Amino acid sequence: TVSGQIPSGRSGHSASVFEDTSELVVFGGVKNGKWLNSASVLDTNRWRWSTIRAIGVAPPHRSYHSSTAIKTDDSTRLVIFGGNDDSKCFNTVHLLERVGNGKFAW
């Protein structure tokens, strides 16, 4: 059974796995004409969702972007590129980084 703070249904979001922690990170998307910039993580060992409350400034809301998890020697980062909202397409890159036990930063 999946538990926790389950994210709302959406389309155009991204989902990437942090392999070292077995976490699925979901970012952005659109629901009922409202673009989102929220991030949620699913701990696939416990099947528990939580909402990410990251330090720093999140990227503007967007959908239909790409995301890729990249592991370095000292951290795992989610790289987000592109996407769109109701008025423009983005060509920006943003990083969401795990900075500690359960902590994230933009």
PDB file of C-alpha atoms in Angstrom:
ATOM      1  CA  THR A   1       0.000   0.000   0.000  1.00  0.00           C
ATOM      2  CA  VAL A   2       1.251   3.466  -0.905  1.00  0.00           C
ATOM      3  CA  SER A   3       0.956   6.076   1.853  1.00  0.00           C
ATOM      4  CA  GLY A   4       2.034   9.609   2.739  1.00  0.00           C
ATOM      5  CA  GLN A   5       1.487  12.919   0.954  1.00  0.00           C
ATOM      6  CA  ILE A   6       0.463  11.535  -2.446  1.00  0.00           C
ATOM      7  CA  PRO A   7       0.851  14.203  -5.162  1.00  0.00           C
ATOM      8  CA  SER A   8      -2.198  15.307  -7.116  1.00  0.00           C
ATOM      9  CA  GLY A   9      -2.892  13.816 -10.533  1.00  0.00           C
ATOM     10  CA  ARG A  10      -1.213  15.734 -13.366  1.00  0.00           C
ATOM     11  CA  SER A  11       0.142  15.502 -16.883  1.00  0.00           C
ATOM     12  CA  GLY A  12       3.365  16.751 -18.412  1.00  0.00           C
ATOM     13  CA  HIS A  13       5.378  16.115 -15.235  1.00  0.00           C
ATOM     14  CA  SER A  14       8.762  14.427 -14.990  1.00  0.00           C
ATOM     15  CA  ALA A  15       9.785  11.477 -12.851  1.00  0.00           C
ATOM     16  CA  SER A  16      13.366  10.344 -12.232  1.00  0.00           C
ATOM     17  CA  VAL A  17      14.933   7.788  -9.897  1.00  0.00           C
ATOM     18  CA  PHE A  18      17.723   8.531  -7.432  1.00  0.00           C
ATOM     19  CA  GLU A  19      19.248   5.050  -7.601  1.00  0.00           C
ATOM     20  CA  ASP A  20      21.420   5.403  -4.485  1.00  0.00           C
ATOM     21  CA  THR A  21      18.380   6.081  -2.272  1.00  0.00           C
ATOM     22  CA  SER A  22      15.658   4.252  -4.287  1.00  0.00           C
ATOM     23  CA  GLU A  23      13.609   7.452  -4.488  1.00  0.00           C
ATOM     24  CA  LEU A  24      11.374   8.502  -7.363  1.00  0.00           C
ATOM     25  CA  VAL A  25      11.300  12.300  -7.691  1.00  0.00           C
ATOM     26  CA  VAL A  26       8.301  13.846  -9.479  1.00  0.00           C
ATOM     27  CA  PHE A  27       8.418  17.505 -10.550  1.00  0.00           C
ATOM     28  CA  GLY A  28       6.020  19.960 -12.172  1.00  0.00           C
ATOM     29  CA  GLY A  29       3.261  19.223 -14.628  1.00  0.00           C
ATOM     30  CA  VAL A  30      -0.145  20.693 -15.261  1.00  0.00           C
ATOM     31  CA  LYS A  31      -3.551  19.975 -13.723  1.00  0.00           C
ATOM     32  CA  ASN A  32      -6.826  21.538 -14.897  1.00  0.00           C
ATOM     33  CA  GLY A  33      -5.006  24.390 -16.667  1.00  0.00           C
ATOM     34  CA  LYS A  34      -2.801  25.167 -13.647  1.00  0.00           C
ATOM     35  CA  TRP A  35       0.944  24.730 -14.143  1.00  0.00           C
ATOM     36  CA  LEU A  36       2.867  23.313 -11.178  1.00  0.00           C
ATOM     37  CA  ASN A  37       6.385  23.600  -9.760  1.00  0.00           C
ATOM     38  CA  SER A  38       5.931  21.240  -6.836  1.00  0.00           C
ATOM     39  CA  ALA A  39       8.259  18.318  -6.181  1.00  0.00           C
ATOM     40  CA  SER A  40       7.414  15.057  -4.445  1.00  0.00           C
ATOM     41  CA  VAL A  41       9.464  11.989  -3.616  1.00  0.00           C
ATOM     42  CA  LEU A  42       8.359   8.370  -3.368  1.00  0.00           C
ATOM     43  CA  ASP A  43      10.552   6.186  -1.154  1.00  0.00           C
ATOM     44  CA  THR A  44      10.267   2.941  -3.119  1.00  0.00           C
ATOM     45  CA  ASN A  45      11.619   0.881  -0.210  1.00  0.00           C
ATOM     46  CA  ARG A  46       8.682   1.899   2.025  1.00  0.00           C
ATOM     47  CA  TRP A  47       6.211   3.052  -0.703  1.00  0.00           C
ATOM     48  CA  ARG A  48       5.750   6.344   1.105  1.00  0.00           C
ATOM     49  CA  TRP A  49       5.269   9.742  -0.580  1.00  0.00           C
ATOM     50  CA  SER A  50       6.470  13.045   0.835  1.00  0.00           C
ATOM     51  CA  THR A  51       6.412  16.606  -0.460  1.00  0.00           C
ATOM     52  CA  ILE A  52       9.835  18.149  -1.008  1.00  0.00           C
ATOM     53  CA  ARG A  53      10.289  21.461   0.764  1.00  0.00           C
ATOM     54  CA  ALA A  54      13.595  22.471  -0.760  1.00  0.00           C
ATOM     55  CA  ILE A  55      15.910  25.240   0.366  1.00  0.00           C
ATOM     56  CA  GLY A  56      16.284  28.002  -2.243  1.00  0.00           C
ATOM     57  CA  VAL A  57      14.063  29.198  -5.065  1.00  0.00           C
ATOM     58  CA  ALA A  58      12.217  26.617  -7.152  1.00  0.00           C
ATOM     59  CA  PRO A  59      12.079  27.054 -10.934  1.00  0.00           C
ATOM     60  CA  PRO A  60       8.963  28.622 -12.438  1.00  0.00           C
ATOM     61  CA  HIS A  61       5.983  26.301 -12.825  1.00  0.00           C
ATOM     62  CA  ARG A  62       6.175  24.187 -15.984  1.00  0.00           C
ATOM     63  CA  SER A  63       5.085  21.081 -17.807  1.00  0.00           C
ATOM     64  CA  TYR A  64       6.504  18.888 -20.585  1.00  0.00           C
ATOM     65  CA  HIS A  65      10.093  19.409 -19.418  1.00  0.00           C
ATOM     66  CA  SER A  66      12.758  16.743 -19.013  1.00  0.00           C
ATOM     67  CA  SER A  67      14.549  15.587 -15.882  1.00  0.00           C
ATOM     68  CA  THR A  68      17.484  13.271 -15.286  1.00  0.00           C
ATOM     69  CA  ALA A  69      19.035  12.103 -12.021  1.00  0.00           C
ATOM     70  CA  ILE A  70      22.827  12.379 -11.931  1.00  0.00           C
ATOM     71  CA  LYS A  71      24.978  10.803  -9.217  1.00  0.00           C
ATOM     72  CA  THR A  72      28.289  12.461  -8.351  1.00  0.00           C
ATOM     73  CA  ASP A  73      30.859  11.472  -5.741  1.00  0.00           C
ATOM     74  CA  ASP A  74      29.191  13.528  -3.031  1.00  0.00           C
ATOM     75  CA  SER A  75      25.520  13.936  -3.991  1.00  0.00           C
ATOM     76  CA  THR A  76      22.658  13.103  -6.303  1.00  0.00           C
ATOM     77  CA  ARG A  77      21.110  15.863  -8.396  1.00  0.00           C
ATOM     78  CA  LEU A  78      17.988  16.145 -10.493  1.00  0.00           C
ATOM     79  CA  VAL A  79      18.662  18.147 -13.654  1.00  0.00           C
ATOM     80  CA  ILE A  80      15.549  19.799 -15.096  1.00  0.00           C
ATOM     81  CA  PHE A  81      15.555  21.322 -18.572  1.00  0.00           C
ATOM     82  CA  GLY A  82      13.020  23.139 -20.717  1.00  0.00           C
ATOM     83  CA  GLY A  83       9.278  22.792 -20.582  1.00  0.00           C
ATOM     84  CA  ASN A  84       6.488  25.284 -21.048  1.00  0.00           C
ATOM     85  CA  ASP A  85       3.683  27.095 -19.266  1.00  0.00           C
ATOM     86  CA  ASP A  86       0.570  28.750 -20.651  1.00  0.00           C
ATOM     87  CA  SER A  87       2.537  31.477 -22.446  1.00  0.00           C
ATOM     88  CA  LYS A  88       6.135  30.452 -23.188  1.00  0.00           C
ATOM     89  CA  CYS A  89       8.706  27.713 -23.652  1.00  0.00           C
ATOM     90  CA  PHE A  90      11.733  27.554 -21.334  1.00  0.00           C
ATOM     91  CA  ASN A  91      15.359  26.836 -22.217  1.00  0.00           C
ATOM     92  CA  THR A  92      16.680  26.987 -18.658  1.00  0.00           C
ATOM     93  CA  VAL A  93      18.467  24.358 -16.553  1.00  0.00           C
ATOM     94  CA  HIS A  94      17.700  23.868 -12.843  1.00  0.00           C
ATOM     95  CA  LEU A  95      19.238  21.524 -10.259  1.00  0.00           C
ATOM     96  CA  LEU A  96      17.497  19.914  -7.315  1.00  0.00           C
ATOM     97  CA  GLU A  97      20.152  18.443  -5.054  1.00  0.00           C
ATOM     98  CA  ARG A  98      19.972  16.141  -2.062  1.00  0.00           C
ATOM     99  CA  VAL A  99      21.948  18.004   0.619  1.00  0.00           C
ATOM    100  CA  GLY A 100      21.393  15.802   3.650  1.00  0.00           C
ATOM    101  CA  ASN A 101      19.153  13.238   5.199  1.00  0.00           C
ATOM    102  CA  GLY A 102      15.762  14.078   3.704  1.00  0.00           C
ATOM    103  CA  LYS A 103      16.855  17.613   2.722  1.00  0.00           C
ATOM    104  CA  PHE A 104      16.905  19.107  -0.776  1.00  0.00           C
ATOM    105  CA  ALA A 105      18.070  22.418  -2.252  1.00  0.00           C
ATOM    106  CA  TRP A 106      17.526  24.229  -5.541  1.00  0.00           C
TER     107      TRP A 106
END
